[in-house]
PDB file of C-alpha atoms in Angstrom:
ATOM      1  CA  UNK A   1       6.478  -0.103 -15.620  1.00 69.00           C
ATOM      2  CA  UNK A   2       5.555   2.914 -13.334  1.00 84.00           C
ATOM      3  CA  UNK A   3       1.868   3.324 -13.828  1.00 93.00           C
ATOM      4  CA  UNK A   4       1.678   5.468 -10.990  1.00 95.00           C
ATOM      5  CA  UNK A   5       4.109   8.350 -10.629  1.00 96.00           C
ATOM      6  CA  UNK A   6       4.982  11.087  -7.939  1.00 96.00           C
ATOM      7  CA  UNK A   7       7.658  12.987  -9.261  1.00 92.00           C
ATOM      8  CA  UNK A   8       8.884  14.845  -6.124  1.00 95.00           C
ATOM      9  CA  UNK A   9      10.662  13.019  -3.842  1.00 94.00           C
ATOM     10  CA  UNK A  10      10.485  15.371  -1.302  1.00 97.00           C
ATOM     11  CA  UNK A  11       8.795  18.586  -0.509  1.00 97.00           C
ATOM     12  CA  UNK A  12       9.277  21.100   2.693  1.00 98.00           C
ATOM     13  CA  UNK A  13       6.766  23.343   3.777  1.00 98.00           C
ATOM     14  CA  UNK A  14       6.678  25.843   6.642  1.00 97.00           C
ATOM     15  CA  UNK A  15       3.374  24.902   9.796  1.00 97.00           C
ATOM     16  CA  UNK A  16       0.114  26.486   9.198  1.00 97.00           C
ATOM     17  CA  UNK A  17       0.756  26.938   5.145  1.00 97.00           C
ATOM     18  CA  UNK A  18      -0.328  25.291   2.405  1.00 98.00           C
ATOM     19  CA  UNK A  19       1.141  21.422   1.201  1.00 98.00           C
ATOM     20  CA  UNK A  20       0.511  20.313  -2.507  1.00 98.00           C
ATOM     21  CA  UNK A  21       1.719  16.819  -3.179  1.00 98.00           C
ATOM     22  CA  UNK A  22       1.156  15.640  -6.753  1.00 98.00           C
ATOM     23  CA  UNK A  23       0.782  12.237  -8.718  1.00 98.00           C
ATOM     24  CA  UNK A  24       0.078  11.471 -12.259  1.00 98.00           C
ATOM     25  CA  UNK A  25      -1.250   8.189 -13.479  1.00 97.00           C
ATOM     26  CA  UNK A  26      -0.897   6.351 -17.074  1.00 95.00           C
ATOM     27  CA  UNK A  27      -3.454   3.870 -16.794  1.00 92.00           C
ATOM     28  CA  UNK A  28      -6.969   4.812 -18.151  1.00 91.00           C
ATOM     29  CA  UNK A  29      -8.441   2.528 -16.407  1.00 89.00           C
ATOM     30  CA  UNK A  30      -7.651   3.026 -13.035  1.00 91.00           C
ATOM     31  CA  UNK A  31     -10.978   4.683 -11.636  1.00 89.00           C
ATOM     32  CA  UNK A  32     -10.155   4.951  -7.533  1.00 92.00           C
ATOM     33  CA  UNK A  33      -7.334   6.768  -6.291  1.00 94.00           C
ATOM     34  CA  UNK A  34      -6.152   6.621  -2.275  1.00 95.00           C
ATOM     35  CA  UNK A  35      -3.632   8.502  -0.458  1.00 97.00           C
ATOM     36  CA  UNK A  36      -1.928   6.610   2.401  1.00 97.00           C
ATOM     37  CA  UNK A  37       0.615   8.576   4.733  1.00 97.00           C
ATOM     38  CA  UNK A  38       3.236   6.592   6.572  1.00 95.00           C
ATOM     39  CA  UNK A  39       5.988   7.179   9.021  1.00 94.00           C
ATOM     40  CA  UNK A  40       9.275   4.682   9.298  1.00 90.00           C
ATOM     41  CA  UNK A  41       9.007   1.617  10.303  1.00 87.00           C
ATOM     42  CA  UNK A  42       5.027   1.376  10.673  1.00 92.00           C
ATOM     43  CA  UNK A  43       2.356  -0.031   7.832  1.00 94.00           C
ATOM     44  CA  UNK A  44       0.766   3.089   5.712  1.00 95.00           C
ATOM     45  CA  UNK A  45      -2.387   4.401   6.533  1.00 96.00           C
ATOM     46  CA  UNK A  46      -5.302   5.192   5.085  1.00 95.00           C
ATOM     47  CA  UNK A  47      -5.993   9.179   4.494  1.00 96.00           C
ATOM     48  CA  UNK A  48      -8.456  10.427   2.002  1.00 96.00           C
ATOM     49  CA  UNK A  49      -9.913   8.649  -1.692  1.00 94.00           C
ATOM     50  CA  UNK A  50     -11.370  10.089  -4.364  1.00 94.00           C
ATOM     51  CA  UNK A  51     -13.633   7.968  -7.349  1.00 91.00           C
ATOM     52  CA  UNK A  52     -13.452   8.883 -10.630  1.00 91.00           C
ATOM     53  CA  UNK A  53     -16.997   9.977 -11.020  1.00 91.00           C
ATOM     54  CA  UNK A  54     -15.773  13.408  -8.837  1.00 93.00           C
ATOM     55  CA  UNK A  55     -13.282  15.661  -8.882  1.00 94.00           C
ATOM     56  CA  UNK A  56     -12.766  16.761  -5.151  1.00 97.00           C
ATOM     57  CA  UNK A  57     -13.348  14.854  -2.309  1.00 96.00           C
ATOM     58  CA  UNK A  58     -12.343  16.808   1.526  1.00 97.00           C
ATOM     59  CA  UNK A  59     -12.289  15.650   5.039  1.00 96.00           C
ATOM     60  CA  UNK A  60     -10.755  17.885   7.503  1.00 97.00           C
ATOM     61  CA  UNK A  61      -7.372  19.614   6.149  1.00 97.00           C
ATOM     62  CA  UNK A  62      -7.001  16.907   3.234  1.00 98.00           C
ATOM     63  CA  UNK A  63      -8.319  17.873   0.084  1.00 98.00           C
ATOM     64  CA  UNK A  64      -8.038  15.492  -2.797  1.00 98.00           C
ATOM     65  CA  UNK A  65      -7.855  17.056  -6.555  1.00 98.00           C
ATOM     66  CA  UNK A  66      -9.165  14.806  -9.400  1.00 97.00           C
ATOM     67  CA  UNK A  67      -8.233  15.746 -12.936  1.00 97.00           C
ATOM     68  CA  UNK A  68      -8.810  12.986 -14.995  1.00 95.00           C
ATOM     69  CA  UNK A  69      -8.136  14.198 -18.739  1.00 95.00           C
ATOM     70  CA  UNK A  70      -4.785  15.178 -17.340  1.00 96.00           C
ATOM     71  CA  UNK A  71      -4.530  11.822 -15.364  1.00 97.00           C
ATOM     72  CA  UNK A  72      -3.367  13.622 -12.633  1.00 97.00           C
ATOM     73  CA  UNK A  73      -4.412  13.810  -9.034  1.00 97.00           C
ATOM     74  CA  UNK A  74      -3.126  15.819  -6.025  1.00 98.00           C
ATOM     75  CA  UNK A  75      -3.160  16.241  -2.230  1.00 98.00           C
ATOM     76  CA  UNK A  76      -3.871  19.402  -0.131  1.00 98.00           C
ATOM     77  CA  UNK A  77      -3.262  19.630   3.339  1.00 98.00           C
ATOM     78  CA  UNK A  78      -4.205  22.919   4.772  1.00 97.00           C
ATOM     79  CA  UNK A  79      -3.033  24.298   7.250  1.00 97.00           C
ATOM     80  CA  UNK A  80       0.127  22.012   7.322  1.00 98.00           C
ATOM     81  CA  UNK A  81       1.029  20.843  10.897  1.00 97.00           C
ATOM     82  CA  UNK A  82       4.816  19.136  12.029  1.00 96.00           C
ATOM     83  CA  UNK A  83       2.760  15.545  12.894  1.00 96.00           C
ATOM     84  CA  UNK A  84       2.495  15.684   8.859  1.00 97.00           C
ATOM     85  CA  UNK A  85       5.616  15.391   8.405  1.00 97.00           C
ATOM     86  CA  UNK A  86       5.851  11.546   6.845  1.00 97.00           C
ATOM     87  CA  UNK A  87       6.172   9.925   3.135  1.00 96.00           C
ATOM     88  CA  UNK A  88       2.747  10.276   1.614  1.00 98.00           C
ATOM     89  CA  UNK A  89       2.089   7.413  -1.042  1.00 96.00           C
ATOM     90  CA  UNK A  90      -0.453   8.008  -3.841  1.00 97.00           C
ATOM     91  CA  UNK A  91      -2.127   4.452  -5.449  1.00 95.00           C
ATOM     92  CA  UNK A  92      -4.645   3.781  -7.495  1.00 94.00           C
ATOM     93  CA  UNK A  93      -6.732   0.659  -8.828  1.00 90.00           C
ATOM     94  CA  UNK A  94      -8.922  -0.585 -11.094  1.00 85.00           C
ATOM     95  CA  UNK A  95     -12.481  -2.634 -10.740  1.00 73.00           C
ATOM     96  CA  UNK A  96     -12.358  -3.928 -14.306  1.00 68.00           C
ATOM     97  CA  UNK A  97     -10.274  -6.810 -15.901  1.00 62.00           C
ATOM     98  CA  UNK A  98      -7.650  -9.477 -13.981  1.00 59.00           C
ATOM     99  CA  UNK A  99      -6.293  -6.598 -11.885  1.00 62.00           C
ATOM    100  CA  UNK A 100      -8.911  -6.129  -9.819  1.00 69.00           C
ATOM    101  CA  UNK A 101      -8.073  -5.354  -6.364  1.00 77.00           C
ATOM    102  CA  UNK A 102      -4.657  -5.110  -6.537  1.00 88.00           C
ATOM    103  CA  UNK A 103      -3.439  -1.214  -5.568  1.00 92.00           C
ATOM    104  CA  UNK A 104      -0.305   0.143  -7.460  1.00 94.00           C
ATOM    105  CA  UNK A 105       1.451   2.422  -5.751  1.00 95.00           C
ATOM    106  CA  UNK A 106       4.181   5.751  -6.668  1.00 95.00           C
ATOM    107  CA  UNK A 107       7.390   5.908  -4.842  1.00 94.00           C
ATOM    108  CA  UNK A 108       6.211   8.153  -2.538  1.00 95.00           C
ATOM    109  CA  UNK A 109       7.019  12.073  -1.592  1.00 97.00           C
ATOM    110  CA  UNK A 110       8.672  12.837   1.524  1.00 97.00           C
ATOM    111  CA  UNK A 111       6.481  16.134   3.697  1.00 98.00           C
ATOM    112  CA  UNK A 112       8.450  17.815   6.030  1.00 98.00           C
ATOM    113  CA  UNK A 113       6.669  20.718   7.799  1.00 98.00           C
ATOM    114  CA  UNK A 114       9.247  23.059   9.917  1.00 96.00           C
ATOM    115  CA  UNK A 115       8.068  25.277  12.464  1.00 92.00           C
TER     116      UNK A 115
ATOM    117  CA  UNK B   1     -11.749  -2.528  17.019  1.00 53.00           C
ATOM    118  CA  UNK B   2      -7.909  -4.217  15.933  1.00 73.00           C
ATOM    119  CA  UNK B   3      -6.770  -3.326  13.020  1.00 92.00           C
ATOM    120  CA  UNK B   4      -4.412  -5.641  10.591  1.00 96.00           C
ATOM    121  CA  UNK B   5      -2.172  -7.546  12.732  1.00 96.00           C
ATOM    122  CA  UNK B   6       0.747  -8.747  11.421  1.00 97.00           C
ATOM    123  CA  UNK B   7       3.637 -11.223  12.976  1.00 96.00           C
ATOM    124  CA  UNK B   8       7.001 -10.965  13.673  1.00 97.00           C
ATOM    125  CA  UNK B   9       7.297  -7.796  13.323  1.00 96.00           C
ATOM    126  CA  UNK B  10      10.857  -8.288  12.430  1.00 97.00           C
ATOM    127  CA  UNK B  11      12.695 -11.650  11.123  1.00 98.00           C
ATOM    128  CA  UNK B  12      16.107 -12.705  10.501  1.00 98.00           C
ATOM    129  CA  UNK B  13      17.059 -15.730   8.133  1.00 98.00           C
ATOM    130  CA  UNK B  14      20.131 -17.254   6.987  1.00 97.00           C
ATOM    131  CA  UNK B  15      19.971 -17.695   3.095  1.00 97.00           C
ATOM    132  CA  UNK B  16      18.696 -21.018   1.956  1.00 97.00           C
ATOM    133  CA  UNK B  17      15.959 -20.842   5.344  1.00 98.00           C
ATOM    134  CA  UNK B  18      12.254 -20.566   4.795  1.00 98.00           C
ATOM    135  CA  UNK B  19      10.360 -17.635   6.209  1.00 98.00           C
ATOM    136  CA  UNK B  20       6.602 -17.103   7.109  1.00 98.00           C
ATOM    137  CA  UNK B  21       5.015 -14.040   7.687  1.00 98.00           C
ATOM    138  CA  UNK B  22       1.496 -14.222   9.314  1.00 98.00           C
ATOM    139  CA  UNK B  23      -1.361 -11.586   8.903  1.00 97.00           C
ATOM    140  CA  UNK B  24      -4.584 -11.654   9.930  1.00 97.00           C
ATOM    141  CA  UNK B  25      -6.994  -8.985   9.113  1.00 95.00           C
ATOM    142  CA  UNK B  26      -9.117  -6.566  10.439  1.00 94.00           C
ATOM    143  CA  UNK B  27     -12.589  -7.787  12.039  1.00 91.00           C
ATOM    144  CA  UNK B  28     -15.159  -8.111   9.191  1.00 87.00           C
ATOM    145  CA  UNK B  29     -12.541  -8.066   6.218  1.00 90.00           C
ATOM    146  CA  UNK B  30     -12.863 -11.032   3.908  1.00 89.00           C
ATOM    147  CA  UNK B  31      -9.861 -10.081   1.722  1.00 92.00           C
ATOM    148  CA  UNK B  32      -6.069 -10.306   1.769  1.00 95.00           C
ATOM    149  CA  UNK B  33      -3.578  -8.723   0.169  1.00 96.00           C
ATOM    150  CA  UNK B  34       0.312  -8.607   0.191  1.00 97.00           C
ATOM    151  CA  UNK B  35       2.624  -5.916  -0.853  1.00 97.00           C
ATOM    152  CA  UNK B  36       6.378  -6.190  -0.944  1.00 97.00           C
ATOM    153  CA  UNK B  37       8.608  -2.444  -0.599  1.00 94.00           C
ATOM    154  CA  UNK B  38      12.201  -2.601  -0.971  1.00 89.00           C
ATOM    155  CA  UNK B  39      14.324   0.477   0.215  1.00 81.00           C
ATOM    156  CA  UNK B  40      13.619   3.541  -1.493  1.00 77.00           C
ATOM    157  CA  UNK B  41      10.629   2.037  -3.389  1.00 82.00           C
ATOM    158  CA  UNK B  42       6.967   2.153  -3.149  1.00 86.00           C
ATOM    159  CA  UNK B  43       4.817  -0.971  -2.538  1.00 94.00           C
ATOM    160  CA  UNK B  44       4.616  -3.693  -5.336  1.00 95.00           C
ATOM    161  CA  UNK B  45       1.798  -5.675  -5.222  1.00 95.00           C
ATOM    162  CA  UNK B  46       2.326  -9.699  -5.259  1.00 96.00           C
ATOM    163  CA  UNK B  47      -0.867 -11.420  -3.785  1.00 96.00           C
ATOM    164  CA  UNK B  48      -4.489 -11.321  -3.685  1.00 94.00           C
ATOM    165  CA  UNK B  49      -6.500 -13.672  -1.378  1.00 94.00           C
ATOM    166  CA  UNK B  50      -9.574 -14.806  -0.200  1.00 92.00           C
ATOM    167  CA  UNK B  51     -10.658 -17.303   1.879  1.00 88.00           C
ATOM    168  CA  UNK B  52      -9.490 -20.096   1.040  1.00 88.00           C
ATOM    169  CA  UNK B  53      -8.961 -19.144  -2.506  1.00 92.00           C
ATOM    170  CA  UNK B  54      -5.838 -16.855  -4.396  1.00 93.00           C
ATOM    171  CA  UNK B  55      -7.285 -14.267  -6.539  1.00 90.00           C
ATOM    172  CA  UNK B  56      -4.026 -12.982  -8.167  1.00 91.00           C
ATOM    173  CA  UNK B  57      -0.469 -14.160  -7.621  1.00 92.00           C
ATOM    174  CA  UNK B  58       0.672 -12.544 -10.655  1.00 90.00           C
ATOM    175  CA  UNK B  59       3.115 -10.200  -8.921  1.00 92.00           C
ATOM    176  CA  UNK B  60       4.898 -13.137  -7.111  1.00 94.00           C
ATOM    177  CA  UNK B  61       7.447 -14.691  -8.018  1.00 93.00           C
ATOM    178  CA  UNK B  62       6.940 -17.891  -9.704  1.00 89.00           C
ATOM    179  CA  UNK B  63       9.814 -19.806  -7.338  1.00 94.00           C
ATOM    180  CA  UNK B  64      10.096 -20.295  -3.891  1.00 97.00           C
ATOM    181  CA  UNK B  65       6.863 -17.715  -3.287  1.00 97.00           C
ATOM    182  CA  UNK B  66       3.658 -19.010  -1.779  1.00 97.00           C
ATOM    183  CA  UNK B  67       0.830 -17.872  -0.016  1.00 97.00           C
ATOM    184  CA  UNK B  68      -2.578 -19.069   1.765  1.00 96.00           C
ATOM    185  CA  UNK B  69      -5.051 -17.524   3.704  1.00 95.00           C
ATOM    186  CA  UNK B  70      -7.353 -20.558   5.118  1.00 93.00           C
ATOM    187  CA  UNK B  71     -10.490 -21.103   6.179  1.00 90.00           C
ATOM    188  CA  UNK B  72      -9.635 -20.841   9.662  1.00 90.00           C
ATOM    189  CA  UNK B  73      -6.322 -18.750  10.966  1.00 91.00           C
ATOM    190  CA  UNK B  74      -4.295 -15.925   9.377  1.00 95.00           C
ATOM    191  CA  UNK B  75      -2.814 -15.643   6.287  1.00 97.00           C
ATOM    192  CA  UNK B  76       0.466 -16.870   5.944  1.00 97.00           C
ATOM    193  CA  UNK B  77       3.429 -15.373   3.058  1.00 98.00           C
ATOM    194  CA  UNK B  78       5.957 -18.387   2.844  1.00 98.00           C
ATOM    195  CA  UNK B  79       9.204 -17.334   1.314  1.00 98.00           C
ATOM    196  CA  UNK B  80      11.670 -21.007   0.656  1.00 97.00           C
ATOM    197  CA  UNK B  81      15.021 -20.996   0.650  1.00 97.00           C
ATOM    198  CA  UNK B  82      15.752 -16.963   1.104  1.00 97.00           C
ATOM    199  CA  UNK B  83      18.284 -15.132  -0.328  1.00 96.00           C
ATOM    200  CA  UNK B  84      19.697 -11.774   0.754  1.00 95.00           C
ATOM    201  CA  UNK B  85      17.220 -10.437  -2.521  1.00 93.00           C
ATOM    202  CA  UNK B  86      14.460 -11.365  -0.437  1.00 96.00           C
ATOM    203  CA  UNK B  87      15.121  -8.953   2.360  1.00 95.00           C
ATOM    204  CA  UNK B  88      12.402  -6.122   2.608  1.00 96.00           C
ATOM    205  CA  UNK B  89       9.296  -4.757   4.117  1.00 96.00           C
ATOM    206  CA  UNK B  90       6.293  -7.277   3.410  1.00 98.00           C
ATOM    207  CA  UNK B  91       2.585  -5.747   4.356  1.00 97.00           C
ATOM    208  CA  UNK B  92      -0.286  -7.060   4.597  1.00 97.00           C
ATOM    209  CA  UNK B  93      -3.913  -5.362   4.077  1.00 96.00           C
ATOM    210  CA  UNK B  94      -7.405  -6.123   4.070  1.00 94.00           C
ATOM    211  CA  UNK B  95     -10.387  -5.000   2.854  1.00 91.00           C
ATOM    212  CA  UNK B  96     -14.116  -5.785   2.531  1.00 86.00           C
ATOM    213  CA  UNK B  97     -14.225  -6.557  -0.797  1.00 78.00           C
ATOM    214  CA  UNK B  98     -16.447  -4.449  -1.875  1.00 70.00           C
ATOM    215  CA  UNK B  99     -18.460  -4.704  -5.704  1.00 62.00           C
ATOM    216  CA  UNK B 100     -18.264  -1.432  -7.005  1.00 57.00           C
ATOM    217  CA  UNK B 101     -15.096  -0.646  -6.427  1.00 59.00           C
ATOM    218  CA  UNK B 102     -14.016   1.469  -3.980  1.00 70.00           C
ATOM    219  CA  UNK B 103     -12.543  -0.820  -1.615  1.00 80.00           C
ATOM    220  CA  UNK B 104     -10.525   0.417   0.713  1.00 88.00           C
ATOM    221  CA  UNK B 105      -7.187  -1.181   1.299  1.00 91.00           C
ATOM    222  CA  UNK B 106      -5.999  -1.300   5.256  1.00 94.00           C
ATOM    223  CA  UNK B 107      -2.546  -1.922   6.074  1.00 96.00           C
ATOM    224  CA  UNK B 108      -0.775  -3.951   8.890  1.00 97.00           C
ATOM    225  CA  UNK B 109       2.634  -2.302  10.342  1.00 96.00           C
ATOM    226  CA  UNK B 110       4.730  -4.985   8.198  1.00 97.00           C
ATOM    227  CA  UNK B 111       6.920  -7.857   9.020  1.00 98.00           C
ATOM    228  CA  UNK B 112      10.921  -6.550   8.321  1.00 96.00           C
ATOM    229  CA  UNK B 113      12.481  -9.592   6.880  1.00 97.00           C
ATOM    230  CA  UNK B 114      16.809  -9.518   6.888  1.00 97.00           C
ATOM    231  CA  UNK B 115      18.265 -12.457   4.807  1.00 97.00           C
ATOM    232  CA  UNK B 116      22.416 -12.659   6.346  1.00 95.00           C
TER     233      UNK B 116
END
């Protein structure tokens, strides 16, 4: 079961404009959401989190969107550079209950940003 | 300061040979955890370690799956008698372990096991 869902598998964007990458959640009690980014062949990394006591959390161009009566949660990068260009991976996890710690993870969305 | 180091990078088995996959984590992290992704799939979670102890091993498989992390040493992924099912990208991440919840997850570049 896909508790964790990004719908688009890819998404292409033109540098310097806006990217929106989206991810919707089924599990009520997942309460921290993390956004890795990863290229081929390497281990993702870490980009931005978000609790679920807020609704926006920002560090540099990322932006991360909170909407939890929706489940839904999405990823701004602004102004969208080529080095973005990588899978981004949304996860989530819950502190509560015999799943603690474990992350579960969508299939990932594809960026590319084209000059 | 390293971040999580993982080793080989890449491995190639014969079916029916065991493979280990080693992983140590970053400086300071007291908890280990190991994702499997197979092609065009996001990471499943299988194992959750501490020292000396397994958390969770709920998303391993019950046969020929095993893991450790010891009191001294990396953690080690042991995978018995492989078959070409096996082959994927196995990562390893660590965190701090933190109580209320928002522990951060850091991964290692991945060990690329091929089963021939």
């Amino acid at each position: 079961d896909q508790q964790v869902k990004q719908n688009s598998p890819s998404l292409s964007v033109q540098e310097g404009r806006i990217s929106i990458l989206n991810c919707d959640y089924t599990n009520s009690m997942f309460d921290y959401f993390l956004w890795y980014k990863k290229y081929p062949a390497e281990g993702p990394t870490f980009l931005i989190s978000i609790s679920s006591i807020k609704d926006k959390n920002e560090d540099g161009r990322f932006t991360v969107f909170l909407n939890k009566s929706a489940k839904h949660l999405s990823l701004h990068i602004v102004p969208s550079q080529p080095g973005d260009s990588a899978v981004y991976f949304c996860a989530a996890s819950s502190d509560r209950g015999s799943t603690l710690g474990r992350l579960y993870f969508g299939r990932g969305t594809q960026l590319t940003v084209w000059p | 300061n390293a971040g999580v180091m993982q080793n080989p990078r890449h491995l190639v088995r014969r079916r029916g040979q065991e493979a280990r996959l080693r992983c140590s984590p970053m400086k300071g992290h007291s908890h280990v955890y190991w994702y499997r992704q197979l092609p065009e799939e996001g990471l499943k979670f299988m194992v959750y370690l501490q020292k000396e102890n397994i958390i969770d091993e709920s998303g391993m498989p019950k046969e020929r799956f095993s893991a450790e992390f010891p009191k001294e040493g990396p953690s080690i992924l042991r995978i018995q008698q492989v078959v070409r099912g096996d082959s994927a990208a196995y990562f390893c991440a660590s965190s701090r372990g933190l109580a209320e919840g928002t522990d951060t997850q850091y991964f290692g570049p991945g060990t690329r096991l091929t089963v021939l």
